[in-house]
PDB file of C-alpha atoms in Angstrom:
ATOM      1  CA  UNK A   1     -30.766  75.513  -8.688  1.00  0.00           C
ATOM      2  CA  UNK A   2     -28.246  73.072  -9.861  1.00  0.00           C
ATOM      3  CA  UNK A   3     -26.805  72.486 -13.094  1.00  0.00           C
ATOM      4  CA  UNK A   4     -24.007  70.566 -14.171  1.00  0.00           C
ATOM      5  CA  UNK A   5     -22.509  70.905 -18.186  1.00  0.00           C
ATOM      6  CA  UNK A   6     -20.696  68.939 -20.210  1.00  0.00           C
ATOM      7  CA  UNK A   7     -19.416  70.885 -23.063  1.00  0.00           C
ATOM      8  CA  UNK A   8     -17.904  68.492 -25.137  1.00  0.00           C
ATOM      9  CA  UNK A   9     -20.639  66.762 -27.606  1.00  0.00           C
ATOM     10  CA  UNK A  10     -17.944  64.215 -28.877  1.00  0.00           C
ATOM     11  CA  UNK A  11     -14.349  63.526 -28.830  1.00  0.00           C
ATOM     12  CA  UNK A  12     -12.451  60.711 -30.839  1.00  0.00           C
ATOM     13  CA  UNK A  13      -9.159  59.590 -29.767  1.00  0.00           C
ATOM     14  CA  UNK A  14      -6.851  57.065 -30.466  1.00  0.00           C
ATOM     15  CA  UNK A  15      -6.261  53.822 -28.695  1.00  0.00           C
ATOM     16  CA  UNK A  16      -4.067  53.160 -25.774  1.00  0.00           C
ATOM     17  CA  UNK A  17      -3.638  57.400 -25.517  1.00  0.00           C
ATOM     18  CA  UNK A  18      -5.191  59.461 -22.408  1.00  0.00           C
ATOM     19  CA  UNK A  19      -8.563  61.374 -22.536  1.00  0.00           C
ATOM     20  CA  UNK A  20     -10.083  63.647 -20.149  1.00  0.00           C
ATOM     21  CA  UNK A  21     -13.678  65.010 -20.418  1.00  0.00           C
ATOM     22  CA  UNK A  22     -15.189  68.179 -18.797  1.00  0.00           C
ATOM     23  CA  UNK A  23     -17.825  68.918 -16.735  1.00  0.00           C
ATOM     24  CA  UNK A  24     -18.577  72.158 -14.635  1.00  0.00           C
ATOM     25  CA  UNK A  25     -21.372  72.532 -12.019  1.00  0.00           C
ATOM     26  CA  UNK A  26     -23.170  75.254 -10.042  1.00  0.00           C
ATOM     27  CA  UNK A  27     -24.505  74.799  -6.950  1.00  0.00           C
ATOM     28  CA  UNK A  28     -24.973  76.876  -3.700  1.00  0.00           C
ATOM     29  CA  UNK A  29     -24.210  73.963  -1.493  1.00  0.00           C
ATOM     30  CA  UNK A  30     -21.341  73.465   0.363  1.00  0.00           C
ATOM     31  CA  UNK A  31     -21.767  69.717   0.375  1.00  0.00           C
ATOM     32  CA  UNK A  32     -22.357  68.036  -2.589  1.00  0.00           C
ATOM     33  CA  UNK A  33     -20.891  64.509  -4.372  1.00  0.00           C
ATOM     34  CA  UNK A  34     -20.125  63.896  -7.724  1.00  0.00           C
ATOM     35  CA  UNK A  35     -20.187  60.904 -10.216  1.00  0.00           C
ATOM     36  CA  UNK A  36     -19.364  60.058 -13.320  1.00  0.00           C
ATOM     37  CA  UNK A  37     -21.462  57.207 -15.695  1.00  0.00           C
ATOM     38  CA  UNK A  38     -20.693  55.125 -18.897  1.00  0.00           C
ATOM     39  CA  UNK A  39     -23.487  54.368 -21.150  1.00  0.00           C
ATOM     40  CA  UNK A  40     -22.720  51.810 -23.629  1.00  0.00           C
ATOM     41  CA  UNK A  41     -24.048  51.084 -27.150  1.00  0.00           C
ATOM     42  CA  UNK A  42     -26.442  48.901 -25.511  1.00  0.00           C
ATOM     43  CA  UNK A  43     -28.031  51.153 -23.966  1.00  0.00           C
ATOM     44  CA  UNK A  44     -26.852  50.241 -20.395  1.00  0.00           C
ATOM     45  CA  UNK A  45     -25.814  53.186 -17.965  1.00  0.00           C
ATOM     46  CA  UNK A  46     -23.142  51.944 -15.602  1.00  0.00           C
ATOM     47  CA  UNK A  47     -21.417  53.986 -12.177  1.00  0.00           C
ATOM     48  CA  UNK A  48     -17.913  54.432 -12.701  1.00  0.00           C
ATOM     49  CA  UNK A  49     -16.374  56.610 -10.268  1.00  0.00           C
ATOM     50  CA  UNK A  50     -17.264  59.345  -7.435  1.00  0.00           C
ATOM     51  CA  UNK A  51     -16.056  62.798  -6.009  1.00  0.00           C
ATOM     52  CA  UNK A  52     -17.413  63.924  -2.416  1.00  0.00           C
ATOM     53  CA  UNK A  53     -16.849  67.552  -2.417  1.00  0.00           C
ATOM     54  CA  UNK A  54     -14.892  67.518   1.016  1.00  0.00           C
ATOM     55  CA  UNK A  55     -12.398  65.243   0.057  1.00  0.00           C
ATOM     56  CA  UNK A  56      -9.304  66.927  -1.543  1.00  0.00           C
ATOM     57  CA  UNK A  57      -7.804  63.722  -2.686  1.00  0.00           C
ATOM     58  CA  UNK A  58      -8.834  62.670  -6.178  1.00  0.00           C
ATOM     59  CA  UNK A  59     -10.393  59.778  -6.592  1.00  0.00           C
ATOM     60  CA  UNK A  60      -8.981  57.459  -8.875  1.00  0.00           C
ATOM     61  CA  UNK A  61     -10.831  53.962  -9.638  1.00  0.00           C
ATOM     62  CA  UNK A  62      -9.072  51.621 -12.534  1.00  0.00           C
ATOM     63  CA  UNK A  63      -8.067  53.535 -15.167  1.00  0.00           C
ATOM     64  CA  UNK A  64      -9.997  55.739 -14.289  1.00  0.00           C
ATOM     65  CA  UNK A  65      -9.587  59.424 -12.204  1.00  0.00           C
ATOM     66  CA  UNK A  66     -10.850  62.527 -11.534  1.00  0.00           C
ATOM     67  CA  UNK A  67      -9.415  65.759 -11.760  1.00  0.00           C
ATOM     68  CA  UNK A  68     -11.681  67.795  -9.551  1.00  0.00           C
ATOM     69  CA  UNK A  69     -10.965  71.508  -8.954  1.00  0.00           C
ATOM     70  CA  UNK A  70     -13.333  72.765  -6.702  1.00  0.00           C
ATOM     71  CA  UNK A  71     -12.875  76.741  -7.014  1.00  0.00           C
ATOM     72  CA  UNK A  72     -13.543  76.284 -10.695  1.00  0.00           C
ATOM     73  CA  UNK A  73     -16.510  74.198  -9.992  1.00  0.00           C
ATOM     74  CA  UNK A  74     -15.043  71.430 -12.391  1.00  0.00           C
ATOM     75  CA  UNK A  75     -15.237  67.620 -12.056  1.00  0.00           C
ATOM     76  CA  UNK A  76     -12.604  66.476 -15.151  1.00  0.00           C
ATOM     77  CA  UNK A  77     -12.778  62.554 -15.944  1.00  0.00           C
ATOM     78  CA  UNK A  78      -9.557  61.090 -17.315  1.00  0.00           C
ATOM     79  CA  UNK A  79      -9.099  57.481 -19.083  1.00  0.00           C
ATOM     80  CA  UNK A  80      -5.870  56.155 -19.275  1.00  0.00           C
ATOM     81  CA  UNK A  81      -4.444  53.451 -21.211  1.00  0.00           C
ATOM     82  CA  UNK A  82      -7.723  53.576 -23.962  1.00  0.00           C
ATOM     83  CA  UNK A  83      -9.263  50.766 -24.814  1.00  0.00           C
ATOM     84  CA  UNK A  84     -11.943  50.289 -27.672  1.00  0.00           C
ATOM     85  CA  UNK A  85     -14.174  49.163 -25.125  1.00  0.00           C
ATOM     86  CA  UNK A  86     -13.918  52.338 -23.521  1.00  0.00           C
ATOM     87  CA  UNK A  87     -16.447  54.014 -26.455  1.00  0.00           C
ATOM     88  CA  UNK A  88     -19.092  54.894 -24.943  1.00  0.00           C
ATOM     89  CA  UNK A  89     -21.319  58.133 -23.773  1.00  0.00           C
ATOM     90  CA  UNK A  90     -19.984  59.475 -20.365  1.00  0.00           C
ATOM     91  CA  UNK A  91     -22.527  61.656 -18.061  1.00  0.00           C
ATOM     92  CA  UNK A  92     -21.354  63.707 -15.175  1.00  0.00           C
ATOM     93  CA  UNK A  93     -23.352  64.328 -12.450  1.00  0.00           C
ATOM     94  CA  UNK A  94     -23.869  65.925  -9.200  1.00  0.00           C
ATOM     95  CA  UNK A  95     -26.310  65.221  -6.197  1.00  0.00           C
ATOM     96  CA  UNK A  96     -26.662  67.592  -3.072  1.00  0.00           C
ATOM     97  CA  UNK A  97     -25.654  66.519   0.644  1.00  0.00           C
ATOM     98  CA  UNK A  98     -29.523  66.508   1.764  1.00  0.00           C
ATOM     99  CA  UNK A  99     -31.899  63.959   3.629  1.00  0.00           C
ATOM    100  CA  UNK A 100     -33.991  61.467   2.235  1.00  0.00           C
ATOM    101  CA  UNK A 101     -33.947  60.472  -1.381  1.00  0.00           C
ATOM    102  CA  UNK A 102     -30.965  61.619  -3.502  1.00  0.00           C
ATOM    103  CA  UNK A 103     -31.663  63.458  -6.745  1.00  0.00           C
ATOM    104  CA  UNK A 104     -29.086  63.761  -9.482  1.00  0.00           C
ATOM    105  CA  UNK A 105     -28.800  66.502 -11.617  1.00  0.00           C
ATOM    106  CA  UNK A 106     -27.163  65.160 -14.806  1.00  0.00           C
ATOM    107  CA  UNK A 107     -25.302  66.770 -17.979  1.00  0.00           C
ATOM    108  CA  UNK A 108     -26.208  65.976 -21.409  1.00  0.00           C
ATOM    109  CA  UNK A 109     -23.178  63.692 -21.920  1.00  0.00           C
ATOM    110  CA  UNK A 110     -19.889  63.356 -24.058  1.00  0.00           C
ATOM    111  CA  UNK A 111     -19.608  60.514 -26.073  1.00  0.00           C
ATOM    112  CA  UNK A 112     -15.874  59.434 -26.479  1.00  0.00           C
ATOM    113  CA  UNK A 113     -15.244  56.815 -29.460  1.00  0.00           C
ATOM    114  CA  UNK A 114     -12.015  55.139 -29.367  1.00  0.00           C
ATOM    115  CA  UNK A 115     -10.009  54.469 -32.940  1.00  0.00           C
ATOM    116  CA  UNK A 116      -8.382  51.938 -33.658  1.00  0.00           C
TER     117      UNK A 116
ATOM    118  CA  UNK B   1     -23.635  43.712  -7.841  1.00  0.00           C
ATOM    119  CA  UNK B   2     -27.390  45.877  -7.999  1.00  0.00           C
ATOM    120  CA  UNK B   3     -30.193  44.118  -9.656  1.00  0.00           C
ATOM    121  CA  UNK B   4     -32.941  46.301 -11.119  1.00  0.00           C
ATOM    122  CA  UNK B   5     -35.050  44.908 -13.826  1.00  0.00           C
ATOM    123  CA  UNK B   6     -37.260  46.637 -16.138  1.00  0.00           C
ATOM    124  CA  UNK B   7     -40.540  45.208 -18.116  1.00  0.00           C
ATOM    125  CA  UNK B   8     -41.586  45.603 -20.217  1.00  0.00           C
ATOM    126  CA  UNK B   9     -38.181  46.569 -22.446  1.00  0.00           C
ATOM    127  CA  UNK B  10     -40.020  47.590 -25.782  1.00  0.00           C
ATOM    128  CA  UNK B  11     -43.452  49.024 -25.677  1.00  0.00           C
ATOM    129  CA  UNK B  12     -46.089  50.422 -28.397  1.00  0.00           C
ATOM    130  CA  UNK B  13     -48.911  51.755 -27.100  1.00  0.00           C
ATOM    131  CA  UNK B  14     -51.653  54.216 -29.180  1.00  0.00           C
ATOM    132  CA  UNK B  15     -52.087  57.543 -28.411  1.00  0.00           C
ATOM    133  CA  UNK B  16     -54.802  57.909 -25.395  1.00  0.00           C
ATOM    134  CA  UNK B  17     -53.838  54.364 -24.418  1.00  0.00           C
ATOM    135  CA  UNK B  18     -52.904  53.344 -20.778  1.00  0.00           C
ATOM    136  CA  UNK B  19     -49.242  52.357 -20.376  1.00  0.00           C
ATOM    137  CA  UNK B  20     -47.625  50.978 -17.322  1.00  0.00           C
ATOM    138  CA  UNK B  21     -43.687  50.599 -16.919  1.00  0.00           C
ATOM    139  CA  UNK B  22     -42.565  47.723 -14.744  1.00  0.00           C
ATOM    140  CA  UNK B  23     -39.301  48.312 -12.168  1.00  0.00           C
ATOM    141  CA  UNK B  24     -38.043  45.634  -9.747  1.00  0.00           C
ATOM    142  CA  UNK B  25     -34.962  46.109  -7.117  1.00  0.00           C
ATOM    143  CA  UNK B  26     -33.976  43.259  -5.341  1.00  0.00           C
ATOM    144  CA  UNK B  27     -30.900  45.636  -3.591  1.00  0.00           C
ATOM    145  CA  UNK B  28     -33.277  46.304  -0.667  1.00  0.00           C
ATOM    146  CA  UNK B  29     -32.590  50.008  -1.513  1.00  0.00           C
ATOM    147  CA  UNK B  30     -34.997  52.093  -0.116  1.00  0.00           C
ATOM    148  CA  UNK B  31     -34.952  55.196  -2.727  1.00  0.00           C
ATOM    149  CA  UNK B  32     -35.933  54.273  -6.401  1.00  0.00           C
ATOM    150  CA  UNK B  33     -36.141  56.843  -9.473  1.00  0.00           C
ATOM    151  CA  UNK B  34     -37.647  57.185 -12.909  1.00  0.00           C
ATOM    152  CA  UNK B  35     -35.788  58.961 -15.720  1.00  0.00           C
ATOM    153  CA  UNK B  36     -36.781  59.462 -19.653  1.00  0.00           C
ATOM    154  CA  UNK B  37     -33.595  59.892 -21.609  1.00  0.00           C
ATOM    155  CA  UNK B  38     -34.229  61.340 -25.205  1.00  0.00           C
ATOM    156  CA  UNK B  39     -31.419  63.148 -27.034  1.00  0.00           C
ATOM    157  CA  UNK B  40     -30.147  66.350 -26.610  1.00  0.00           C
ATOM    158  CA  UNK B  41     -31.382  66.171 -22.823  1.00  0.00           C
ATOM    159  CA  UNK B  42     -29.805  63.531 -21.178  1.00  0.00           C
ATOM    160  CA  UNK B  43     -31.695  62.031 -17.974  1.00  0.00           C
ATOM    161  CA  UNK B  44     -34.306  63.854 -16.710  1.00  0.00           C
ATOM    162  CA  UNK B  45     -35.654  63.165 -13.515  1.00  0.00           C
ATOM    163  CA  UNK B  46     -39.686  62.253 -13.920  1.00  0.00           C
ATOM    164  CA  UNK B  47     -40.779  60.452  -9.857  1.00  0.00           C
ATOM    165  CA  UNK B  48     -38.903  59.074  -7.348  1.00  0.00           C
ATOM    166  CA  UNK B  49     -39.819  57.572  -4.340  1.00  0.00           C
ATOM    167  CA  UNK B  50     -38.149  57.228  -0.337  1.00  0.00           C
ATOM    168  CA  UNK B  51     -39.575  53.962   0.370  1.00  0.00           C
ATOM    169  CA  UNK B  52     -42.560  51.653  -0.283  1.00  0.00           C
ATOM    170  CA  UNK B  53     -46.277  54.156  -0.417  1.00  0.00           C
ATOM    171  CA  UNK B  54     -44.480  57.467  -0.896  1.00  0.00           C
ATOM    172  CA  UNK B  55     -43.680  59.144  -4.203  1.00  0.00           C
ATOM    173  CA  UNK B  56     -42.563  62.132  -5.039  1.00  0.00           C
ATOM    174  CA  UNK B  57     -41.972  64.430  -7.845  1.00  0.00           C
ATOM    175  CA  UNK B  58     -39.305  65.089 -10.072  1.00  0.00           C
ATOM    176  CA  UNK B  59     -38.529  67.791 -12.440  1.00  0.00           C
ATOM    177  CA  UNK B  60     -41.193  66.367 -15.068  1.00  0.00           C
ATOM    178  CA  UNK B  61     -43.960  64.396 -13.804  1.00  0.00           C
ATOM    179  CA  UNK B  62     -46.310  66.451 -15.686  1.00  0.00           C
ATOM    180  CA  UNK B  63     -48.095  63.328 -17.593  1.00  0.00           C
ATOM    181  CA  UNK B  64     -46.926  60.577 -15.207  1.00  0.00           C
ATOM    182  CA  UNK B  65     -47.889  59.033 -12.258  1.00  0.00           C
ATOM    183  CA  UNK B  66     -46.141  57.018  -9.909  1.00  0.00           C
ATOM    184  CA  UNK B  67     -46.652  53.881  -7.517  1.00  0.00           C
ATOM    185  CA  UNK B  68     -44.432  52.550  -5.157  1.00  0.00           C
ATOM    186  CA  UNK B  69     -45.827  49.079  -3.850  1.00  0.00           C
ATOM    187  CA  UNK B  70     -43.493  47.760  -2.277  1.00  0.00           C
ATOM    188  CA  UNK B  71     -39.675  47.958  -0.926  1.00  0.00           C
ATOM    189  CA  UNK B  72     -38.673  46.212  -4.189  1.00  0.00           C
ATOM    190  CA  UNK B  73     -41.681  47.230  -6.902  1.00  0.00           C
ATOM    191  CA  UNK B  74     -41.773  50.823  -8.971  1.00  0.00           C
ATOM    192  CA  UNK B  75     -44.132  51.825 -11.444  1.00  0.00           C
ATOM    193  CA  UNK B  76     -44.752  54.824 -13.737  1.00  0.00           C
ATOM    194  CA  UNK B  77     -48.387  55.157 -14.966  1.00  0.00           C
ATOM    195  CA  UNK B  78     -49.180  57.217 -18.345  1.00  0.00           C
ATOM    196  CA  UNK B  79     -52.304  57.462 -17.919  1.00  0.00           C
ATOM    197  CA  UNK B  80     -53.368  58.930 -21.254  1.00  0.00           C
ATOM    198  CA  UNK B  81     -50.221  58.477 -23.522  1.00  0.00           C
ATOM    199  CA  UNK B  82     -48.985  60.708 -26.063  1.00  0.00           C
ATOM    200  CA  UNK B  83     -46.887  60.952 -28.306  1.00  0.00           C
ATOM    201  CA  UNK B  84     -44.146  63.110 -26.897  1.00  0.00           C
ATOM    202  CA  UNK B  85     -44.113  60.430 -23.990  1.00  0.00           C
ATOM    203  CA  UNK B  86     -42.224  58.562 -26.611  1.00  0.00           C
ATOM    204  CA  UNK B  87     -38.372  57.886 -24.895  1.00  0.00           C
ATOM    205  CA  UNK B  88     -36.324  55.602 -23.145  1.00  0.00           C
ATOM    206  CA  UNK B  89     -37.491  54.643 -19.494  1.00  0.00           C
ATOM    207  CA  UNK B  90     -34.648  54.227 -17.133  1.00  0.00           C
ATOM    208  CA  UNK B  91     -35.332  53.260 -13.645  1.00  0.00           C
ATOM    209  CA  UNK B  92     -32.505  53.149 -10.386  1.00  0.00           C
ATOM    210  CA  UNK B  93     -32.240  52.447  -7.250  1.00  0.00           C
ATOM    211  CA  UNK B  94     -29.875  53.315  -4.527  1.00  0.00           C
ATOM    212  CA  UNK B  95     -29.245  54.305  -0.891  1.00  0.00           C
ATOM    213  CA  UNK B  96     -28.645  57.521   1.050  1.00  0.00           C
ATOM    214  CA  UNK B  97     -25.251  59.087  -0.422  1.00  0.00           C
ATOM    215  CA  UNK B  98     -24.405  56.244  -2.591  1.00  0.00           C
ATOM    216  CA  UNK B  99     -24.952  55.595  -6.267  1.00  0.00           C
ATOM    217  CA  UNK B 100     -27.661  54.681  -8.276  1.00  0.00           C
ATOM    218  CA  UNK B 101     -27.939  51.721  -9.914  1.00  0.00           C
ATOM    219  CA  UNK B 102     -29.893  51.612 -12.767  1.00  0.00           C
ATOM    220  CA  UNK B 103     -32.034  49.597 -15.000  1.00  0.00           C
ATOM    221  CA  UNK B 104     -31.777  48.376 -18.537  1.00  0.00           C
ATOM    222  CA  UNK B 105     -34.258  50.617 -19.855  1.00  0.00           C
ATOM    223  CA  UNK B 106     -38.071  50.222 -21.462  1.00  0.00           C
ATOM    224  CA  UNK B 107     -38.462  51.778 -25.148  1.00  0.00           C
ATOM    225  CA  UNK B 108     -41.592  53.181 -25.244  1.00  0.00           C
ATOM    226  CA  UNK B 109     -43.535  54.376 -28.664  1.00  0.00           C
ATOM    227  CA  UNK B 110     -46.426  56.001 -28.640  1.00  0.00           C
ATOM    228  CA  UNK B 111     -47.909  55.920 -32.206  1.00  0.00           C
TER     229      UNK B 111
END
């Protein structure tokens, strides 16, 4: 079965520095993609940025990029350059390379609050 | 940019009661998902659905039922509500190996 796990309940950092949050998975397949989503005080869940497992590149998107080490089974997301609009609660997660409808597995989120 | 729209985006309904949440896609997607979020579990995955007349089950459908229309249309059924059906509704759409986009969410209470 698959599981992803995010750690990290809640980190504060100040603006305009660099933050990376964790998230490990399991899963037996050897295809799989993985994505990373803002939810913002309103409530609304946004896509930010994707891993497919095969690429060894990292993907990078904005100021944001991933740090993904595949023999750990770890998907890191890292926001540079802070901004106070970057508070938010951040969910990993991880859908398997299989036909028909795509299921995510999700974590239970990090939520990252940006000072001032 | 993906459109999915949600109604209604508060709800109270009684215990017992019949509730129906609302999910339109106009992305042409052909996959479409329900999720309850409450706290300390994140998104869980309740129906989804390949395309319109099929639906499928999730990881907790126990409760819920499901009704896929149409290409564009979505709907989760609570038949006989309760109270621990009380949570935030998110609905998505999306395509084979591509995000999901979601909705803005329903707030359902069940007093």
């Amino acid at each position: 079965a698959q599981k992803v796990t995010q750690t990290q309940t809640s980190i504060s950092v100040m603006e305009k520095t660099t933050v990376t949050m964790d998230c490990v998975y399991e899963t037996r397949d050897s295809s799989y993609f993985l994505f990373w989503y803002k939810q913002t005080a309103s409530g609304e869940i946004v896509f930010l940025i994707r891993q497919d497992s095969y690429k060894k590149e990292n993907a990078t998107e904005g100021h944001y990029s991933l740090n993904f080490q595949k023999p750990k089974s770890s998907i890191g997301l890292i926001i540079t350059a802070t901004q106070i609009e970057d508070s938010a609660v951040y969910f990993c997660a991880m859908r398997m390379n299989t036909e028909g409808a795509d299921r995510l597995t999700f974590g239970k989120g990090t939520q990252l609050i940006i000072q001032p | 940019e993906a459109a999915v729209t949600q109604s209604p985006r508060n709800k109270v309904a009684v215990t017992g009661g019949k509730v129906t949440l609302s999910c339109n896609q106009t992305n042409n997607h052909n996959n479409m998902y329900w999720y309850r979020q409450d706290t300390g579990h994140g998104l869980r995955l309740i129906h989804y659905s390949y395309g319109a007349g099929s639906t499928e089950k999730g990881d907790i459908p126990d409760g819920y039922k499901a009704s896929r229309p149409s290409q564009e249309n979505f709907s989760l059924i609570l038949e006989l509500a309760t109270p621990s059906q009380t949570s935030v509704y998110f609905c998505a759409s999306g395509e084979h190996r591509d995000t999901q986009y979601f909705g803005p969410g329903t707030r359902l209470l069940v007093l």
